[in-house]
Coordinates of C-alpha atoms and ligand atoms in Angstrom, one line a residue:
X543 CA 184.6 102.5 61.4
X544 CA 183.1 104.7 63.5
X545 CA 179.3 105.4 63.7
X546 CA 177.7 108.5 65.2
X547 CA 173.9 107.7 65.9
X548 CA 171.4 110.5 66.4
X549 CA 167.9 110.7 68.1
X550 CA 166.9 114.4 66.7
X551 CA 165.0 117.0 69.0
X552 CA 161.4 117.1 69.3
X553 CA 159.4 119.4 67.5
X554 CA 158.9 122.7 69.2
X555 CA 155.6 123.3 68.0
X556 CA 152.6 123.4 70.0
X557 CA 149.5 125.0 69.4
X558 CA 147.3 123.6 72.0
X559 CA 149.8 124.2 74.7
X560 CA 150.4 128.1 73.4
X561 CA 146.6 128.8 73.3
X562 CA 145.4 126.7 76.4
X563 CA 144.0 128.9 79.6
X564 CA 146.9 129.4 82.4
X565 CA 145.1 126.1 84.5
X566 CA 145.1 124.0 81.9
X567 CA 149.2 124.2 80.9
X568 CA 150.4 121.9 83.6
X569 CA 148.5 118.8 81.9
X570 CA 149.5 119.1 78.2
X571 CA 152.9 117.3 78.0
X572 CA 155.5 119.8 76.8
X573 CA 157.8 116.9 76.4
X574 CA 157.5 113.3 76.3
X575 CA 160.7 111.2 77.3
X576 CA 161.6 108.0 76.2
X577 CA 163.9 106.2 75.0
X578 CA 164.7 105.5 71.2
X579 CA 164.2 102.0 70.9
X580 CA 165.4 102.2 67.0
X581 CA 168.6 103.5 67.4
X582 CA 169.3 101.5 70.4
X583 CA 168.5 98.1 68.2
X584 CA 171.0 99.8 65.2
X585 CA 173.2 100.4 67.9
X586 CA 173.3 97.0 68.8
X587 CA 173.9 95.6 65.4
X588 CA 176.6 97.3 65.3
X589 CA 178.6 97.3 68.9
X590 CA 181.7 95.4 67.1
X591 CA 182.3 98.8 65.8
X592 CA 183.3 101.8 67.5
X593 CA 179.8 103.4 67.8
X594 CA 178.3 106.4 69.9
X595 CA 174.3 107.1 70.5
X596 CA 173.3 110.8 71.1
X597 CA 169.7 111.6 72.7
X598 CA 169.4 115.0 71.5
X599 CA 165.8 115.2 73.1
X600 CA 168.0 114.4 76.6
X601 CA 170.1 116.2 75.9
X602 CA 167.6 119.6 75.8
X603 CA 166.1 117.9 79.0
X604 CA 169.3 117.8 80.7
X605 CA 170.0 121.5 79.9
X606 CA 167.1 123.8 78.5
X607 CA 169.4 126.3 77.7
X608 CA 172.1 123.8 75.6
X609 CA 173.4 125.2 72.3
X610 CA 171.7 125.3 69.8
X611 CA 171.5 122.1 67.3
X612 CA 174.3 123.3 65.0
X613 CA 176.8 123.9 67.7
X614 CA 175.4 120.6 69.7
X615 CA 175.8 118.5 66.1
X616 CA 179.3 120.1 65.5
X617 CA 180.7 119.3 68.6
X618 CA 179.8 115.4 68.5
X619 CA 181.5 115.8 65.4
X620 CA 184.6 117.1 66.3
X621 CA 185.0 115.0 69.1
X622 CA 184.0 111.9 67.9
X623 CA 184.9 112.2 63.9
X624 CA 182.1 110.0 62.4
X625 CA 182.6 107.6 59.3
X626 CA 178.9 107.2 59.3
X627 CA 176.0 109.5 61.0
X628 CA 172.7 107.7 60.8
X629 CA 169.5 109.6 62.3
X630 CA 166.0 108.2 63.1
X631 CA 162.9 110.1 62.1
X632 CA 159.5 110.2 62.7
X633 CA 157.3 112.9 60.7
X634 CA 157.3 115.8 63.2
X635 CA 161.1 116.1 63.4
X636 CA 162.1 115.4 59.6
X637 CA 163.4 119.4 59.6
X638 CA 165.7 118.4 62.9
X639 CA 166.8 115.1 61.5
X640 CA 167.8 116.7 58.0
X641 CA 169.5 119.5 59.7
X642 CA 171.8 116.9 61.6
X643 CA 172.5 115.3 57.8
X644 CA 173.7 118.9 56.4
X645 CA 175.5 119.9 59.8
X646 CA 177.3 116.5 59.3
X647 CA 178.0 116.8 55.6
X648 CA 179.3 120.7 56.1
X649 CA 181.8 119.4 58.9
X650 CA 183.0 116.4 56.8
X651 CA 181.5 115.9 53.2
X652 CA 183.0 112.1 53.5
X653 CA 180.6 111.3 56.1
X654 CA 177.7 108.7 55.0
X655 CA 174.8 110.0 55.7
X656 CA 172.2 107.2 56.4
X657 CA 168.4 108.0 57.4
X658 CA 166.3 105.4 59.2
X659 CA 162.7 105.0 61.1
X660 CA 158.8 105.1 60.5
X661 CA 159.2 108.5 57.9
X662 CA 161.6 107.0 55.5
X663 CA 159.5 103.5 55.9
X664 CA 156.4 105.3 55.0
X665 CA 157.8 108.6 53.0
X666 CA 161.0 107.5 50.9
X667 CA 160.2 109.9 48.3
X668 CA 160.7 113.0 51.2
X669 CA 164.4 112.2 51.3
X670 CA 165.2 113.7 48.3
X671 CA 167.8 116.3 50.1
X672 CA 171.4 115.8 48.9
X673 CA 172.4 115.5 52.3
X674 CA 170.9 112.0 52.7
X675 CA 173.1 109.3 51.0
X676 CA 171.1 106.5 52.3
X677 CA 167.4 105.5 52.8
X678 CA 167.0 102.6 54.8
X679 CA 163.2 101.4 55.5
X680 CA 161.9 99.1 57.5
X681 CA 163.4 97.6 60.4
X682 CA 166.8 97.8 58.8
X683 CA 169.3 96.8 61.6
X684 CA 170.8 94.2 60.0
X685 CA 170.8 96.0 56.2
X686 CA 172.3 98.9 58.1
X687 CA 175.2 96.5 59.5
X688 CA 175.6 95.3 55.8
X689 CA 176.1 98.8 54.9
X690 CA 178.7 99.6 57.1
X691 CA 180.9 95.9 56.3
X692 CA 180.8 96.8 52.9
X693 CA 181.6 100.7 53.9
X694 CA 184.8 99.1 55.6
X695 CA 185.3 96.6 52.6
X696 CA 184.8 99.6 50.7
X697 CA 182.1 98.2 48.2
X698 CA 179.2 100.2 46.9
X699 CA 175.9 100.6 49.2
X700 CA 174.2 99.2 46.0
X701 CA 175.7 95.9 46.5
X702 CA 173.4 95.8 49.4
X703 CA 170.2 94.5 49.5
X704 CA 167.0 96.7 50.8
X705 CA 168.2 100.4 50.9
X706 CA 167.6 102.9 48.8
X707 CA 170.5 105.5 47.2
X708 CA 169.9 109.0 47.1
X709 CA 171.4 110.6 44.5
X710 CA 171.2 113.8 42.3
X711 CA 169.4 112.3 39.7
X712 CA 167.2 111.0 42.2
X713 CA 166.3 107.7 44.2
X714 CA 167.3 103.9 42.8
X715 CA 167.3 100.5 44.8
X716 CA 170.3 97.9 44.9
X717 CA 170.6 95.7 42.7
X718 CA 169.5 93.0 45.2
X719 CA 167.2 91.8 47.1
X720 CA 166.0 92.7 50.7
X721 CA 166.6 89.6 53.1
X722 CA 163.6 88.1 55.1
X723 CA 163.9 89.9 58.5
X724 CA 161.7 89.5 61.7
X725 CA 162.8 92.0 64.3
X726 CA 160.2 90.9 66.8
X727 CA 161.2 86.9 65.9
X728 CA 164.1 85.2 64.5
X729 CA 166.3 88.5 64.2
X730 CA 164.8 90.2 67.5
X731 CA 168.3 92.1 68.5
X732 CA 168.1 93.4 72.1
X733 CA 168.5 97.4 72.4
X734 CA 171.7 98.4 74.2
X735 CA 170.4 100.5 76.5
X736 CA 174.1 101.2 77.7
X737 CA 174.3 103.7 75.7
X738 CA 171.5 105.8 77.9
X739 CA 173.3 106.6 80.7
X740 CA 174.2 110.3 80.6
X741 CA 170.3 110.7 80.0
X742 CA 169.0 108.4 82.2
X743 CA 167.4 111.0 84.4
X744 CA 165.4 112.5 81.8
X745 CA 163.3 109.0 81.2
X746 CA 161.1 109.5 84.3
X747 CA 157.1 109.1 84.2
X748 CA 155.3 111.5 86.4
X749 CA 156.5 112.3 89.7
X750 CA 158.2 108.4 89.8
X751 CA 162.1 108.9 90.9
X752 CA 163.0 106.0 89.1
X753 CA 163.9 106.0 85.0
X754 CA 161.3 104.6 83.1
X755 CA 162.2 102.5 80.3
X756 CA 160.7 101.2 76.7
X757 CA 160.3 97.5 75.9
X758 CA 158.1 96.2 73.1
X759 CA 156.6 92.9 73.3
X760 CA 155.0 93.1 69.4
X761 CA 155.5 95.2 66.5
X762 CA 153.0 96.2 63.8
X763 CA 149.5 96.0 64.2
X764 CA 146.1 93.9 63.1
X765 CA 144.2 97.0 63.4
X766 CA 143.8 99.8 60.6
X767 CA 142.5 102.8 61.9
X768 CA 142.7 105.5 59.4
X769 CA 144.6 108.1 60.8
X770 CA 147.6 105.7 62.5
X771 CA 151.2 104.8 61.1
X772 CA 151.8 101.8 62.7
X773 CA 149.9 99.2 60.4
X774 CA 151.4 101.1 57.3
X775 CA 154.9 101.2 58.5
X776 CA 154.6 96.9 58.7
X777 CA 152.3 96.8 56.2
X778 CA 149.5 95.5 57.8
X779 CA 151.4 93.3 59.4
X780 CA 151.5 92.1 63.3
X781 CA 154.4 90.0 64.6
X782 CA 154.8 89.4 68.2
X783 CA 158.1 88.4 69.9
X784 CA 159.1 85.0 72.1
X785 CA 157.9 85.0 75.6
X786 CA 161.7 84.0 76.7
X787 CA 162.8 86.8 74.9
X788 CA 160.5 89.6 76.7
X789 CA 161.7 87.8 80.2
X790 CA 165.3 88.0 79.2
X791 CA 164.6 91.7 78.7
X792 CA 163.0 92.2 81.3
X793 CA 165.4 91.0 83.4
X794 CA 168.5 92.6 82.5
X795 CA 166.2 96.1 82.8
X796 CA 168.0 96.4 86.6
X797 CA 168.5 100.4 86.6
X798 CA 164.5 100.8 85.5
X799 CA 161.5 100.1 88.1
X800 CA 159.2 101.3 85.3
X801 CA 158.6 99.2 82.1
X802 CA 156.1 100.9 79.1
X803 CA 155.5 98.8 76.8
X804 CA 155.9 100.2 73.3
X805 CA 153.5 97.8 71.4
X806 CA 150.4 99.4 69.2
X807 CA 148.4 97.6 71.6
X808 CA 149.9 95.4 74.0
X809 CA 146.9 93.2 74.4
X810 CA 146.1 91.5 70.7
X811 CA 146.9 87.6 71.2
X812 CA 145.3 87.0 75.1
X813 CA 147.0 83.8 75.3
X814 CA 150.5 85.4 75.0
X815 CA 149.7 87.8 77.7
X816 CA 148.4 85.6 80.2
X817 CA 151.7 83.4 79.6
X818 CA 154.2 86.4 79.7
X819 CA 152.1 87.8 82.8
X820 CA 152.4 84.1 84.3
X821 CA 156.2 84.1 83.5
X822 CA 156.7 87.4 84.8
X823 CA 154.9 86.7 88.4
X824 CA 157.4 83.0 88.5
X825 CA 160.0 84.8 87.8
X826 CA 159.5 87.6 90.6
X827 CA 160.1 90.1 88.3
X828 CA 158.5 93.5 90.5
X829 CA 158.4 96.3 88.0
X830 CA 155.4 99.0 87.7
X831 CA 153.8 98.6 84.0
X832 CA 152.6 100.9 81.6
X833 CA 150.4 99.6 78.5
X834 CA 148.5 100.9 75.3
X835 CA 145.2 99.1 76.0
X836 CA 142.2 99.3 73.7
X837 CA 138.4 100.3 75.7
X838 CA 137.1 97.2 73.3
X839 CA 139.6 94.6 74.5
X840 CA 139.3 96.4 78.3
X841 CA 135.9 95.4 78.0
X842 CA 136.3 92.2 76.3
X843 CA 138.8 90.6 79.0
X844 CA 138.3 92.2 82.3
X845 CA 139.8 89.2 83.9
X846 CA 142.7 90.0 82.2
X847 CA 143.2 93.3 83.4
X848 CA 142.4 92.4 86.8
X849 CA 145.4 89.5 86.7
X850 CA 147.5 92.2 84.8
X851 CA 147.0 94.9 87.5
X852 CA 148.1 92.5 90.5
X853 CA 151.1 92.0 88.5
X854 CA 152.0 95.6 88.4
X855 CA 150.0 97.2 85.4
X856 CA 150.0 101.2 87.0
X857 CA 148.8 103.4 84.1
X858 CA 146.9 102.1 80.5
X859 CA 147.0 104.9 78.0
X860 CA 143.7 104.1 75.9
X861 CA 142.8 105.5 72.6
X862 CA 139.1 107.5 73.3
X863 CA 139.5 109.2 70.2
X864 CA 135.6 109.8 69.8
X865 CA 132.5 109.5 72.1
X866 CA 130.4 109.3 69.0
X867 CA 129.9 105.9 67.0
X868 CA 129.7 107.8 63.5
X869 CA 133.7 109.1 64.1
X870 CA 134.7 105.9 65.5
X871 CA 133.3 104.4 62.3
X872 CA 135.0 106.9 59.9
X873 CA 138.5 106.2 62.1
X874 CA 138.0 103.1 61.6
X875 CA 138.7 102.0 64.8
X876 CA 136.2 99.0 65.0
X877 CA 135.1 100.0 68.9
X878 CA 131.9 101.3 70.5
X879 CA 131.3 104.6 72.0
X880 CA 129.9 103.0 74.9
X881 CA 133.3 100.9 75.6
X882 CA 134.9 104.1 76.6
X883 CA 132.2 104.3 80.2
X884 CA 133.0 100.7 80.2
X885 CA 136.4 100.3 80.0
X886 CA 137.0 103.5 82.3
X887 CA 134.8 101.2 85.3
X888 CA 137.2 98.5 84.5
X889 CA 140.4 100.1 84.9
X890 CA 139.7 102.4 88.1
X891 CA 138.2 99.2 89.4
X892 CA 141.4 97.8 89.3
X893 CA 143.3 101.1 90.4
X894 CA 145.1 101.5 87.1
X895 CA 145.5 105.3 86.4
X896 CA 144.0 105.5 83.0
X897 CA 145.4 108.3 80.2
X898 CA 142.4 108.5 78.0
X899 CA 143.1 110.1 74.8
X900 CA 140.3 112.0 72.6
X901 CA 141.2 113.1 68.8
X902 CA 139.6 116.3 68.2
X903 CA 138.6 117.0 64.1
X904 CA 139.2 120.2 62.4
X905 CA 135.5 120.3 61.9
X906 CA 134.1 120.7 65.3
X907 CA 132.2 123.7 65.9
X908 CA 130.9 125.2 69.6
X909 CA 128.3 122.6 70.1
X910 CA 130.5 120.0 69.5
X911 CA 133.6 121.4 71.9
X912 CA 130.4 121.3 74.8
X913 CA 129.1 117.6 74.0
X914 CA 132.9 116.3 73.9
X915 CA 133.4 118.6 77.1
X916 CA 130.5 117.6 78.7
X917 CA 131.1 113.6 77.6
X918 CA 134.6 114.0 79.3
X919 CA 133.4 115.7 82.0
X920 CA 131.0 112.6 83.5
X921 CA 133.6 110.2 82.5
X922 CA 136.4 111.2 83.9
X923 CA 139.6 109.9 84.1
X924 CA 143.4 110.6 85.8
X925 CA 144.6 111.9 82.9
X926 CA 143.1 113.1 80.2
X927 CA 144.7 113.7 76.5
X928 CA 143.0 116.0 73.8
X929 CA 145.0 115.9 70.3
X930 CA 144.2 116.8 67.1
X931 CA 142.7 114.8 64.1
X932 CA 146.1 115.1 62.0
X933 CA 146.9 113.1 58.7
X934 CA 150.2 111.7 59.0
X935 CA 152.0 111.1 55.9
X936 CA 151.8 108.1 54.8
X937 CA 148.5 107.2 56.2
X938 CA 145.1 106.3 54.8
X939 CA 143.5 109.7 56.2
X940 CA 146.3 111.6 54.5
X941 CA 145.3 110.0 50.9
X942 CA 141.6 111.0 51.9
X943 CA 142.1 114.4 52.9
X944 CA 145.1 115.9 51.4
X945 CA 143.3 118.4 49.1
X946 CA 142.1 119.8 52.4
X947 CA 145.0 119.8 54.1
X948 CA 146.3 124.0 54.3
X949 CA 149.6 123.3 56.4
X950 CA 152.6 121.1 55.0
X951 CA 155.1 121.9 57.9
X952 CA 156.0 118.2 58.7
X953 CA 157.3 119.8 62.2
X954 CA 153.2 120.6 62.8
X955 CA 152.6 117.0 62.5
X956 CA 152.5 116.2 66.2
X957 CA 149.1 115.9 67.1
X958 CA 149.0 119.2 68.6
X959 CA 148.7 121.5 65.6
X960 CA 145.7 121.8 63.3
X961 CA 146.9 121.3 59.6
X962 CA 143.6 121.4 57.8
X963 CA 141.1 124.1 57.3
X964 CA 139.0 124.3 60.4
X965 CA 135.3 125.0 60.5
X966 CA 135.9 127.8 63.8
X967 CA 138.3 130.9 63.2
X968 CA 141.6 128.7 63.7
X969 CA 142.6 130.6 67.0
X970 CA 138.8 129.7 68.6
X971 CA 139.2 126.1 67.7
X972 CA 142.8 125.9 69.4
X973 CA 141.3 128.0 72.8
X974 CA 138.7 125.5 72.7
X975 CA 141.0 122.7 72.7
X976 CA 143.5 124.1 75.0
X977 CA 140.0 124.4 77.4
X978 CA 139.3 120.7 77.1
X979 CA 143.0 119.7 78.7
X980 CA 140.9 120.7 82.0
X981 CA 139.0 118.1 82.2
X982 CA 140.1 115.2 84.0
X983 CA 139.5 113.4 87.2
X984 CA 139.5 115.7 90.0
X985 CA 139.4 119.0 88.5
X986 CA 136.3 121.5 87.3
X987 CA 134.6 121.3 84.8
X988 CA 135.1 124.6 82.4
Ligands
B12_1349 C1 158.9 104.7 71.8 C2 158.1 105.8 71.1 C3 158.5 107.2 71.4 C4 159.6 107.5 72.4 C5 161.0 107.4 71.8 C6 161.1 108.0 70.4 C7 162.4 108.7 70.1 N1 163.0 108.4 69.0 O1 162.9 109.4 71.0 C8 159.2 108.9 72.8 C9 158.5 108.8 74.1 C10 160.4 110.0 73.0 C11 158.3 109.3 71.7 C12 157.9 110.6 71.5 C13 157.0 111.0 70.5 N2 156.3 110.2 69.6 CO1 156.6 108.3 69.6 N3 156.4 106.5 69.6 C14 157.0 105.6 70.2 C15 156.4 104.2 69.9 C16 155.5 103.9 71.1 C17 157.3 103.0 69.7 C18 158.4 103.2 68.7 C19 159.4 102.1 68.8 O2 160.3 102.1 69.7 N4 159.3 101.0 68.0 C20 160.1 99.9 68.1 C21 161.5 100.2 67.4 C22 162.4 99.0 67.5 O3 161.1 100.4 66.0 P1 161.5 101.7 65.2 O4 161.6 102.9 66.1 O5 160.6 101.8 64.0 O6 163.0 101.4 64.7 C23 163.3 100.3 63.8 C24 163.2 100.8 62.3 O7 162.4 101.9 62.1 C25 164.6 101.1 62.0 N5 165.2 102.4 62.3 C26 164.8 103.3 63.2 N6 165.6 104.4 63.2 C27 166.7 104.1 62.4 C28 167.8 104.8 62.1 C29 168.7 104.2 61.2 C30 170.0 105.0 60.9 C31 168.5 103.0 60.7 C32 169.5 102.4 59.7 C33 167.3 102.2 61.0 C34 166.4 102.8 61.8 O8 165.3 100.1 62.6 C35 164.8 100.0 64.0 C36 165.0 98.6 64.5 O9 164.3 97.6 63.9 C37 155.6 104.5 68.6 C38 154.3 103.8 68.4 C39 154.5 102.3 68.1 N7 153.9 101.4 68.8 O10 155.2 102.0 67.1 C40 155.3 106.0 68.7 C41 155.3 106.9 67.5 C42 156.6 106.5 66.7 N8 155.5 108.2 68.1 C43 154.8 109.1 67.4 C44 154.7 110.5 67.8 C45 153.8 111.4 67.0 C46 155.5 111.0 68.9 C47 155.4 112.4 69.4 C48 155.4 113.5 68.4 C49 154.1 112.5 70.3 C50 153.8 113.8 70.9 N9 152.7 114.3 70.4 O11 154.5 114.4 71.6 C51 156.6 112.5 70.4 C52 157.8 113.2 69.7 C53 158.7 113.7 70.6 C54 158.2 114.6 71.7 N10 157.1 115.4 71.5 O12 158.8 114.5 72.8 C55 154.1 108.5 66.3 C56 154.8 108.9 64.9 C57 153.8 109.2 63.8 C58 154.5 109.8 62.6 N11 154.1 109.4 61.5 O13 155.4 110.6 62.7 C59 154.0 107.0 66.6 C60 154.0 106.0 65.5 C61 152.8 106.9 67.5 C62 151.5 106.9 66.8 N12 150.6 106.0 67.1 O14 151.2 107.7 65.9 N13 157.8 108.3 71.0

């Protein structure tokens, strides 16, 4: 059985960047590396079988001027002659990943299709394309592995528990059951990252030589801001893995002297950090860290970030979103305005180069692009991040705000494109935005 796995492009779409002055370009990320965690855990469930990963967003790194996705699809194809093509998909490259399902079918209408990843957990009823055979939600490693033993055994998907058919007269569930599965826990299965190396060179932070790599230490998360996927893709739930099993990671991660971790927030249960953090420093292990870090908790623990940044944390990415108490509260987000001032003091205290992220709502108007331009400009950080207020399918803002929403193309749900009406002519708002990627530490105000 052999199984082709495929990590789709990224969406090319991006206002902000297209509409941003000349001298603000070089700070709004074009691309954003990393890599795909999923697949390299389905990978891994799999490896008794003859199975192939392809990084199609390295692949465009390694070679901007590559074929285009048809002939880069067919030739996988050809040369590798799939029984199963699975793709992972996120809401921005749903287009891409269903694409690589019709490609796939075209070459070889035998081929199972089988779709994976945060947009079929949250958007099933999307996959409705009769390229797709198989929906699998959730973190469906192990129901993917059952699919392909009973593919070999040649038994009907429906005999397996927790995926969903796609058919022409529409969706229905097997006839059994979903098995109790904890991919943080009891079922954690370590990504095999062996199957990165042609793109190794593309996973690199900043100006750091080294690859960079992904590791997640939880998954879920306790927090329910209104405009984020994570808590509805594990419904509300937050698991958080073994210490032991983090170390053992971390220590086969050789070829990488940069770790990010991938967790919602990396800092929820203090206890477990300081005990990883102590492991990690007994066991020697030297790596340069990147974390998602709340201002609250920043604020909260500042012990904690001290001990964290003498064991290597470099760069927190923090979520700003809004230097106004009334947004935070409508986001949901359960933190002050004033732990953004805070929490910036804290980490340049302990020289950790902070990526502060602000959402930007459709609504703003001038005076509101100066009060956020002028709030960023006396709190200024390394790098700054300016996206906009988007309602993810799936998500709690989505249900609140889809009557206002003016732009269904999934590939514009990236953060920067503006898919509801705007209160500013819609090419102002995106000037005004593309003006705020300015302002950072070190740099002019506008
Ligand atoms: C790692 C990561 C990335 C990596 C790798 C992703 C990739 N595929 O290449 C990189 C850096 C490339 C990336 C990029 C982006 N990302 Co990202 N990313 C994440 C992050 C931090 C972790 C995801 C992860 O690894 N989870 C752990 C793994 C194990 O879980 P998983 O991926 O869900 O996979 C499991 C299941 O879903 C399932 N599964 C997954 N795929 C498949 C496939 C098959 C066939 C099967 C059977 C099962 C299966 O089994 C897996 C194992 O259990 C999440 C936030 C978070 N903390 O969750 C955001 C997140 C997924 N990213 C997001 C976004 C928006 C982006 C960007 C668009 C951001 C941007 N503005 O540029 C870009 C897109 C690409 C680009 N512009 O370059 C959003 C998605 C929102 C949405 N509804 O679409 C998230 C949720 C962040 C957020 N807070 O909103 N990202």
């Amino acid at each position: 059985m052999r199984i082709l796995l495929i990590n789709p492009p990224r969406s090319p779409e991006n206002k902000i960047l297209e509409s941003a002055p000349e001298n603000a370009r070089k700070y709004i990320h074009k691309k954003l590396i990393g890599p795909p965690l999923g697949l390299l855990t389905v990978a891994a469930a799999v490896r008794d079988f003859d199975v192939r990963v392809i990084d199609l967003k390295g692949e465009y790194d390694l070679h901007p001027d590559a074929p285009g996705l048809n002939e880069l699809v067919l030739s996988c194809l050809k040369d590798f002659n799939p029984d199963i093509v699975g793709v992972t998909f996120i809401a921005s490259e749903f287009y891409y990943g269903m694409e690589i399902f019709r490609i796939s079918k075209k070459y070889n209408p035998g081929i199972l299709t089988v779709a994976g990843g945060l947009h079929v957990t949250i958007c099933p009823e999307d996959f409705t394309d009769p390229a797709v055979n198989i929906l699998c939600p959730g973190h469906s490693a192990g129901i993917f592995r059952d699919l392909v033993m009973a593919r070999e055994k040649g038994l009907p998907p429906e005999s397996i528990g927790g995926i969903i058919v796609n058919t022409v007269k529409g969706h229905h569930g097997s006839s059994c059951q979903a098995p109790e599965w904890n991919a943080a826990g009891s079922n954690f299965i370590m990504p095999d990252r062996s199957h990165l190396k042609r793109w190794l060179q593309t996973y690199k932070v900043g100006n750091d030589p080294s690859p960079a790599t992904y590791i997640f230490t939880s998954l879920g998360c306790p927090y329910t801001c209104s405009f984020c996927s994570i808590w509805p893709q594990h419904n509300r739930r937050y698991y958080v893995r073994e210490i032991e099993s983090v170390i053992d990671e971390l220590k086969q991660l050789h070829e990488y002297d940069t770790v990010r971790f991938a967790d919602a927030n990396t800092i929820v249960d203090t206890k477990f950090i300081h005990a990883l953090f102590d492991r990690i420093l007994k066991e020697g292990i030297k790596k340069k860290y990147i974390m998602d870090i709340r201002p609250d908790t920043a604020v909260k623990y500042p012990g904690l970030i001290e001990k964290l940044a003498e064991a290597g944390l470099k760069v927190v990415i923090c979520g700003f979103e809004s230097f106004r108490d009334e947004e935070l509260k409508n986001y949901n987000k359960k933190s002050s305005a004033a732990d953004i001032k805070k929490s910036i003091e804290i980490f340049h205290r302990n020289h950790i180069m902070l990526r502060g992220n602000y959402i930007v709502p459709n609504d703003y108007g001038e005076d509101d692009f100066k009060a956020l331009a002028d709030y960023a400009g006396s709190n200024r950080v390394v790098y700054a991040g300016y996206t906009i207020l988007t309602p993810m399918p799936g998500t709690v803002f989505y249900n609140e705000i889809k009557d206002q929403i003016i732009d269904f193309d999934l590939s514009k749900y990236n953060f920067f494109n503006c898919v509801l009406q705007t209160k500013l002519p819609l090419e102002r708002f995106y000037e005004n935005v593309g003006k705020l990627w300015k302002i950072k530490l070190g740099e002019d105000i506008l």
